[in-house]
Short mmCIF file of C-alpha atoms in Angstrom, two decimals:
data_model
loop_
_atom_site.label_atom_id
_atom_site.label_comp_id
_atom_site.label_asym_id
_atom_site.label_seq_id
_atom_site.Cartn_x
_atom_site.Cartn_y
_atom_site.Cartn_z
CA MET A 184 13.46 -19.60 -7.20
CA SER A 185 16.56 -16.78 -5.97
CA THR A 186 19.33 -18.18 -4.19
CA TYR A 187 19.89 -14.65 -2.71
CA LEU A 188 16.12 -13.20 -2.45
CA THR A 189 14.60 -14.02 1.14
CA GLY A 190 11.79 -11.18 1.05
CA VAL A 191 10.88 -8.21 -0.23
CA ARG A 192 12.79 -5.40 2.63
CA ASN A 193 10.97 -2.31 2.18
CA VAL A 194 8.99 -0.29 -0.77
CA ALA A 195 8.69 3.00 -0.92
CA ILE A 196 6.35 5.44 -2.46
CA TYR A 197 6.09 9.26 -3.26
CA VAL A 198 3.14 10.46 -3.25
CA GLN A 199 1.72 14.14 -3.54
CA ASP A 200 -0.08 14.18 0.46
CA PRO A 201 2.29 11.63 2.85
CA ASP A 202 -0.41 12.40 5.68
CA ARG A 203 -3.31 11.98 3.40
CA ALA A 204 -1.15 7.77 2.87
CA ARG A 205 -0.81 7.43 5.98
CA ILE A 206 -4.76 7.66 6.97
CA PHE A 207 -4.58 5.15 3.59
CA TYR A 208 -2.37 2.74 4.58
CA GLU A 209 -2.05 2.59 8.26
CA GLY A 210 -5.98 3.97 9.52
CA LEU A 211 -7.43 1.44 7.11
CA LEU A 212 -4.93 -1.41 6.23
CA GLY A 213 -3.33 -1.11 9.18
CA LEU A 214 0.38 -1.41 9.26
CA THR A 215 1.82 -0.13 11.74
CA PHE A 216 3.74 2.97 12.85
CA ILE A 217 7.55 3.18 12.78
CA SER A 218 8.53 6.69 12.26
CA GLU A 219 7.66 10.42 10.58
CA ARG A 220 10.82 12.66 10.05
CA ALA A 221 10.61 15.75 7.95
CA ARG A 222 7.52 14.37 6.04
CA ARG A 223 9.32 10.71 5.39
CA ILE A 224 6.49 8.46 6.98
CA GLN A 225 7.77 4.50 7.95
CA LEU A 226 5.48 1.81 8.60
CA ALA A 227 5.31 -1.83 8.80
CA VAL A 228 3.01 -4.80 8.00
CA GLY A 229 5.29 -8.34 9.17
CA GLU A 230 9.06 -7.55 8.09
CA THR A 231 7.98 -5.39 5.81
CA ARG A 232 8.48 -1.87 5.54
CA LEU A 233 6.53 1.07 4.00
CA LEU A 234 7.84 4.39 3.35
CA ILE A 235 5.57 7.45 2.41
CA SER A 236 7.68 10.18 1.08
CA PRO A 237 6.11 13.13 -1.15
CA THR A 238 7.14 13.76 -4.13
CA HIS A 239 9.24 17.46 -3.17
CA VAL A 240 10.39 17.60 -0.02
CA ASP A 241 10.99 21.49 -0.19
CA GLU A 242 10.32 24.32 -2.16
CA GLN A 243 13.80 23.93 -4.41
CA ASP A 244 12.26 20.55 -4.93
CA ALA A 245 9.26 21.17 -5.94
CA THR A 246 8.97 18.45 -8.84
CA GLU A 247 6.95 16.14 -9.79
CA ALA A 248 9.26 13.53 -10.97
CA LEU A 249 9.09 11.35 -8.43
CA HIS A 250 5.49 10.71 -8.22
CA GLY A 251 5.02 7.48 -10.61
CA ARG A 252 3.31 4.19 -10.05
CA CYS A 253 3.56 2.28 -7.50
CA GLU A 254 1.72 -1.42 -7.09
CA GLY A 255 1.84 -2.35 -3.41
CA TYR A 256 1.02 -5.99 -2.52
CA PHE A 257 -0.05 -7.50 0.78
CA GLU A 258 -1.48 -10.77 2.28
CA VAL A 259 -4.74 -9.57 3.78
CA VAL A 260 -6.55 -12.27 6.51
CA ASP A 261 -10.25 -11.67 4.92
CA VAL A 262 -10.33 -9.82 1.65
CA VAL A 263 -14.47 -10.02 1.30
CA ASP A 264 -14.02 -7.84 4.62
CA LEU A 265 -11.49 -5.16 3.89
CA VAL A 266 -12.67 -4.89 1.30
CA ALA A 267 -16.37 -3.58 2.47
CA ARG A 268 -14.38 -1.83 4.61
CA LEU A 269 -12.19 0.28 2.72
CA ARG A 270 -15.72 0.30 0.35
CA ARG A 271 -17.50 2.69 3.90
CA GLU A 272 -14.52 4.78 3.73
CA GLY A 273 -15.01 5.10 0.03
CA VAL A 274 -12.41 3.96 -1.10
CA PRO A 275 -12.45 2.69 -4.75
CA VAL A 276 -11.82 -1.05 -4.90
CA THR A 277 -11.15 -1.70 -8.49
CA GLN A 278 -11.22 -5.38 -9.03
CA GLU A 279 -14.18 -7.33 -7.06
CA PRO A 280 -12.13 -10.59 -4.16
CA THR A 281 -12.19 -13.14 -7.10
CA ASP A 282 -11.11 -16.25 -6.91
CA GLU A 283 -8.27 -17.58 -8.87
CA PRO A 284 -7.61 -20.62 -10.04
CA TRP A 285 -4.07 -20.76 -8.05
CA GLY A 286 -6.12 -21.19 -5.50
CA GLU A 287 -5.91 -17.04 -3.94
CA ARG A 288 -8.69 -14.59 -3.71
CA ASP A 289 -7.91 -11.51 -5.40
CA ALA A 290 -9.15 -7.92 -5.13
CA VAL A 291 -8.00 -4.25 -5.57
CA ALA A 292 -8.72 -1.04 -4.47
CA LEU A 293 -7.01 1.97 -5.06
CA ASP A 294 -4.92 4.06 -2.48
CA PRO A 295 -5.47 8.51 -1.95
CA ASP A 296 -2.72 8.99 -5.20
CA GLY A 297 -4.80 6.21 -7.58
CA PHE A 298 -2.36 3.61 -6.90
CA PRO A 299 -2.83 0.34 -7.15
CA VAL A 300 -3.38 -1.49 -4.04
CA PHE A 301 -3.87 -5.37 -4.46
CA LEU A 302 -5.14 -7.70 -1.91
CA THR A 303 -4.19 -11.48 -1.85
CA GLN A 304 -5.58 -13.88 0.42
CA ARG A 305 -4.57 -17.13 0.57
CA ALA A 306 -6.36 -20.84 0.33
CA SER A 307 -7.45 -22.21 3.11
#
């Protein structure tokens, strides 16, 4: 157990279309909008910030180098209900809600850029 780390403060993802990612994370998953500046969007869930940035900021830096794999892990209240909502919105679900031996129920969906989003419901 780390005596230095107490939690996750920020998660940054680099996406092709920040507006589309915002719709997914804010509109479908319910993260709270914090700010937007120069197409960089900040959302929050609890004390953790999700930083969404475009793969390139301007035409001089039109590289796809920043576009890479990212995984988001979120604790949810009702994973079955959330997965049903995501399906209704056409979001691909790659793992149905599954009861894990360690007492959690997990599911996995894909965000608009194909990044896996892990959804975990703690045992009650």
